[in-house]
Tab-separated table of C-alpha atoms in Angstrom:
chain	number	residue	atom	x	y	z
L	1	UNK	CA	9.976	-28.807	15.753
L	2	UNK	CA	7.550	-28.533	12.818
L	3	UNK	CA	8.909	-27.358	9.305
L	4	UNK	CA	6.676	-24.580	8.699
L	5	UNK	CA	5.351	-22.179	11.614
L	6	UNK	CA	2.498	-19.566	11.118
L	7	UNK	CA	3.238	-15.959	12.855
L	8	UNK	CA	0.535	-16.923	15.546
L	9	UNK	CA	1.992	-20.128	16.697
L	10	UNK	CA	5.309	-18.609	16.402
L	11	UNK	CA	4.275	-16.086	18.941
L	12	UNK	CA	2.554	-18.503	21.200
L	13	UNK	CA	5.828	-19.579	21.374
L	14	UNK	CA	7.800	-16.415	22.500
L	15	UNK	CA	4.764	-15.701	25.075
L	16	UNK	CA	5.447	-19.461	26.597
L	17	UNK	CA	9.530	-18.176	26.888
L	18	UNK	CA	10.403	-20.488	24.221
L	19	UNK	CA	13.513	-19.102	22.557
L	20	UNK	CA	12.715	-20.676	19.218
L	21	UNK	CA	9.733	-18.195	19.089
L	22	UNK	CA	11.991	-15.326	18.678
L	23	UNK	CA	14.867	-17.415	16.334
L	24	UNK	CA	12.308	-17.874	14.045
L	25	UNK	CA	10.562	-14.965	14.068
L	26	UNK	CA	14.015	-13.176	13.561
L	27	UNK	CA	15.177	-15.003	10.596
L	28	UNK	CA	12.078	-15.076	8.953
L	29	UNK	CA	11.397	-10.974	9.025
L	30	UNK	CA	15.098	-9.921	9.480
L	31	UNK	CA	16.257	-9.116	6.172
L	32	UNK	CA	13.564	-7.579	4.804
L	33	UNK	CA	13.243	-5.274	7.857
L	34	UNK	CA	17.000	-4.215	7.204
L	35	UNK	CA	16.270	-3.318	4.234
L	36	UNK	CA	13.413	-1.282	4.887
L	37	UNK	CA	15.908	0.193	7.522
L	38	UNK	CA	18.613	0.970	4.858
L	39	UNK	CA	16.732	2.643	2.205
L	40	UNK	CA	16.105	5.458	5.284
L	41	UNK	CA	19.509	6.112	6.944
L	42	UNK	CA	21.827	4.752	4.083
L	43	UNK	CA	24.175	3.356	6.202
L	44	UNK	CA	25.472	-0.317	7.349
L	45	UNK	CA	26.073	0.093	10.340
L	46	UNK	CA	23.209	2.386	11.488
L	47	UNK	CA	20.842	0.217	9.588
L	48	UNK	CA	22.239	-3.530	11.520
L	49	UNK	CA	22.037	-1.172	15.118
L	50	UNK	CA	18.142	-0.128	14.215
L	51	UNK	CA	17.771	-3.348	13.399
L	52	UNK	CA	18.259	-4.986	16.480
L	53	UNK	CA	16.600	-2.185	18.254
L	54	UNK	CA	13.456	-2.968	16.366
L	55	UNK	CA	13.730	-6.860	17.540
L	56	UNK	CA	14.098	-5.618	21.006
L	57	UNK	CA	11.611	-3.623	21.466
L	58	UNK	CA	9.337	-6.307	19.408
L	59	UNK	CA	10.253	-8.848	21.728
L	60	UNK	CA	9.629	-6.546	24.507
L	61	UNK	CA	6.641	-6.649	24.005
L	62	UNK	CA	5.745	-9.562	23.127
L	63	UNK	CA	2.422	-9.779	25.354
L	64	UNK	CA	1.214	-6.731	22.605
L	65	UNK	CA	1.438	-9.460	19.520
L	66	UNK	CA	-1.703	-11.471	21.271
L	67	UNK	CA	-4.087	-9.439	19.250
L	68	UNK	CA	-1.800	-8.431	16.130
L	69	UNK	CA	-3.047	-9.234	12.840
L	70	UNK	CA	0.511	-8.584	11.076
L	71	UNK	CA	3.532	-9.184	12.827
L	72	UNK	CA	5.623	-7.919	9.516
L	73	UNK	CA	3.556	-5.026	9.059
L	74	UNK	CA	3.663	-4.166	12.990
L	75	UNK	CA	7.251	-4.490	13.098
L	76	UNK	CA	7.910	-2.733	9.719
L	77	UNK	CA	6.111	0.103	11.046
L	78	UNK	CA	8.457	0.082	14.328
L	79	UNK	CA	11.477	-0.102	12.289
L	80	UNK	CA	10.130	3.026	10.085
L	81	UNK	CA	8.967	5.263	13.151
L	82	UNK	CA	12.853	4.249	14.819
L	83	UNK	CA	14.446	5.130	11.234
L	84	UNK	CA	12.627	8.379	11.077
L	85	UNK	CA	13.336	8.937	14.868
L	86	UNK	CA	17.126	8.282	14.430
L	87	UNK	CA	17.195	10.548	11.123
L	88	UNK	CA	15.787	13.843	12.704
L	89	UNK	CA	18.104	13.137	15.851
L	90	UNK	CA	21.036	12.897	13.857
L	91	UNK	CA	19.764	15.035	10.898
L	92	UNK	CA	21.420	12.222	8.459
L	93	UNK	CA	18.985	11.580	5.548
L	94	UNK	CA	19.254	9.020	3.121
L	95	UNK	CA	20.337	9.882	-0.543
L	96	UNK	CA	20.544	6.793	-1.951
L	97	UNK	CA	18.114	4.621	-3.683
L	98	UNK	CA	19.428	0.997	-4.539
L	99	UNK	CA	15.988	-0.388	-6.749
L	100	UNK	CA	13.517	0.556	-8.948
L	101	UNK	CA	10.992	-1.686	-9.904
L	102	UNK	CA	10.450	-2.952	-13.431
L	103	UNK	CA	13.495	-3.607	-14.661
L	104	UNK	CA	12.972	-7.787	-15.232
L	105	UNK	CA	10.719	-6.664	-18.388
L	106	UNK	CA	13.515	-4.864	-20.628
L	107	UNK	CA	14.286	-6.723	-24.353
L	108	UNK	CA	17.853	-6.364	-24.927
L	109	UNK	CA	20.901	-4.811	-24.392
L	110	UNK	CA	20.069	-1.562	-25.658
L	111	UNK	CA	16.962	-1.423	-23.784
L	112	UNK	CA	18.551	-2.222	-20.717
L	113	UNK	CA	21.464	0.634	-21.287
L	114	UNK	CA	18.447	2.848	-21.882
L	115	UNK	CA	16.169	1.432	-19.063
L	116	UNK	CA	19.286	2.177	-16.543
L	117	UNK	CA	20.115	5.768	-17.622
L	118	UNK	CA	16.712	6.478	-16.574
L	119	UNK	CA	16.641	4.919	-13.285
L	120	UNK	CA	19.781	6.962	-13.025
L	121	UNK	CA	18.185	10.251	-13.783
L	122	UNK	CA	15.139	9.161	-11.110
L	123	UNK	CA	17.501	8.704	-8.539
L	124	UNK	CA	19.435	11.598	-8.897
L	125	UNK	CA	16.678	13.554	-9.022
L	126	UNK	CA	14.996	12.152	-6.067
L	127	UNK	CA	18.566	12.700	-4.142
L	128	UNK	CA	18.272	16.193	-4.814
L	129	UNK	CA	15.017	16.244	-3.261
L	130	UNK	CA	14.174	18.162	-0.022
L	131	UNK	CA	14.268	15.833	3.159
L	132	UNK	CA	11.079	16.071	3.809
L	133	UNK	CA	9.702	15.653	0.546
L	134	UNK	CA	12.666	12.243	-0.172
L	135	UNK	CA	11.153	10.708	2.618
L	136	UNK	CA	7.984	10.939	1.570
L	137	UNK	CA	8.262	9.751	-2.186
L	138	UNK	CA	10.313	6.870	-0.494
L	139	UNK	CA	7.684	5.810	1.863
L	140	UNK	CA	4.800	5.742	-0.509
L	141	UNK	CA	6.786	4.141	-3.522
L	142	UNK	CA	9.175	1.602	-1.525
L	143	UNK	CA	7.813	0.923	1.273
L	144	UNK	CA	4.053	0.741	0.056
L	145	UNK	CA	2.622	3.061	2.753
L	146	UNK	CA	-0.485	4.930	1.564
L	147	UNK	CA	-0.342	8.705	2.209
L	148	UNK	CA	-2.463	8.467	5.284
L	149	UNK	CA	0.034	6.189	7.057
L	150	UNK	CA	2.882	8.672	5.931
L	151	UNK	CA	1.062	11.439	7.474
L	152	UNK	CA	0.579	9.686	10.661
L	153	UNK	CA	3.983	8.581	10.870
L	154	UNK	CA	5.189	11.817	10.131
L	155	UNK	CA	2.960	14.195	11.914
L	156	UNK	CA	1.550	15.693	8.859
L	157	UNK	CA	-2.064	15.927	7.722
L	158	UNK	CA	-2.895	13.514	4.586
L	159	UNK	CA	-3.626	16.617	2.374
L	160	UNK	CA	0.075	17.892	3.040
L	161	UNK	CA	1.257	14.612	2.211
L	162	UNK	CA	-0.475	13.942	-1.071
L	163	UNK	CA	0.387	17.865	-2.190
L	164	UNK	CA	4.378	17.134	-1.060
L	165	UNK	CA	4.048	13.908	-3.179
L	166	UNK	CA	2.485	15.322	-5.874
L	167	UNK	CA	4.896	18.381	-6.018
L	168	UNK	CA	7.535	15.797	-6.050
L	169	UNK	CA	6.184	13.730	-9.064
L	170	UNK	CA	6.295	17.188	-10.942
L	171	UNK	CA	9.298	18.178	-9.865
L	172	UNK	CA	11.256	14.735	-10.417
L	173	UNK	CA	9.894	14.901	-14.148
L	174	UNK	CA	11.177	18.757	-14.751
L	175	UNK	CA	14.783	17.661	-13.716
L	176	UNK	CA	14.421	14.741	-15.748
L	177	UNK	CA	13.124	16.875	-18.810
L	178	UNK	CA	16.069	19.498	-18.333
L	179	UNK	CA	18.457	16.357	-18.327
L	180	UNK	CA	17.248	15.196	-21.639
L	181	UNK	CA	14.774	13.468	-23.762
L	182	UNK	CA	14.234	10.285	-23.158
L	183	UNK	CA	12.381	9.490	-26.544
L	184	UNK	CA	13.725	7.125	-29.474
């Protein structure tokens, strides 16, 4: 076999039976589909269960990846919906948020103790979020869905998305504000 597959002859692959198809597909999207998973039900084992559910229902149906322009971005989208799906069955929501961009850019120690009380405060605050609301603000900052995709995955209307988002950014800077300053 070649070194280096594209997504389309990957999945010419599956659709001729070829198990390869679907090894390579899995390792190549895997991880960063668990970790989408993660960040939404905060749990191991949940998150490695969805997981495979996602693959099998991608694999599934395979004959529906003929006219896909992003297999990552069709199967990220699965893995959300399932996430989602599993959370309101179980009413388990995530509370935990394990990154926050930016932090590569900080000067020195002191910076960085500073730089990491802060992410600190943003998760704490964000934990103490409504559901609803969490799962938005993790959806549009994390996972890099724009508001209309959260509504449609969600059932909500892009304008109550954008106001729950934008209630959230206020809200996430008043706890932060009655925490402490933050200036120097």
């Amino acid at each position: 076999m070649k070194a280096s597959w594209t997504d389309k002859e990957l999945i010419d692959l599956c659709l001729a039976g070829k198990d390869s198809g679907y090894t390579r597909l899995y390792e190549r999207y895997a991880t960063s589909i668990y970790n989408s998973i993660y960040r939404l039900v905060n749990n191991i084992a949940e998150a490695e269960d969805l997981l495979q559910e996602v693959f099998v229902n991608v694999f599934s149906n395979v004959n529906r990846l003929v006219e896909l322009d992003s297999f990552e971005a069709w199967t990220k989208r699965i893995a959300i919906n399932k996430s989602i799906s599993h959370l309101r069955k179980r009413r388990i929501y995530f509370t935990d948020i394990d990154e926050v961009q930016g932090s590569e850019i900080l000067r020195d120690d002191e910076e960085n103790e500073w730089q990491q009380s802060r992410v600190e405060d943003i998760e704490q605050a964000i934990e103490r979020l409504p559901d609803l609301t969490k799962t938005i603000v993790n959806l549009f900052l994390f996972e890099d869905m724009s508001q209309e995709e959260i509504g449609e995955t969600l059932g909500l209307s892009h304008t109550a998305v954008r106001s729950q988002y934008h209630r959230a950014k206020q809200k996430i800077a008043q706890m932060i504000k009655e925490k402490g300053c933050y200036g120097r």
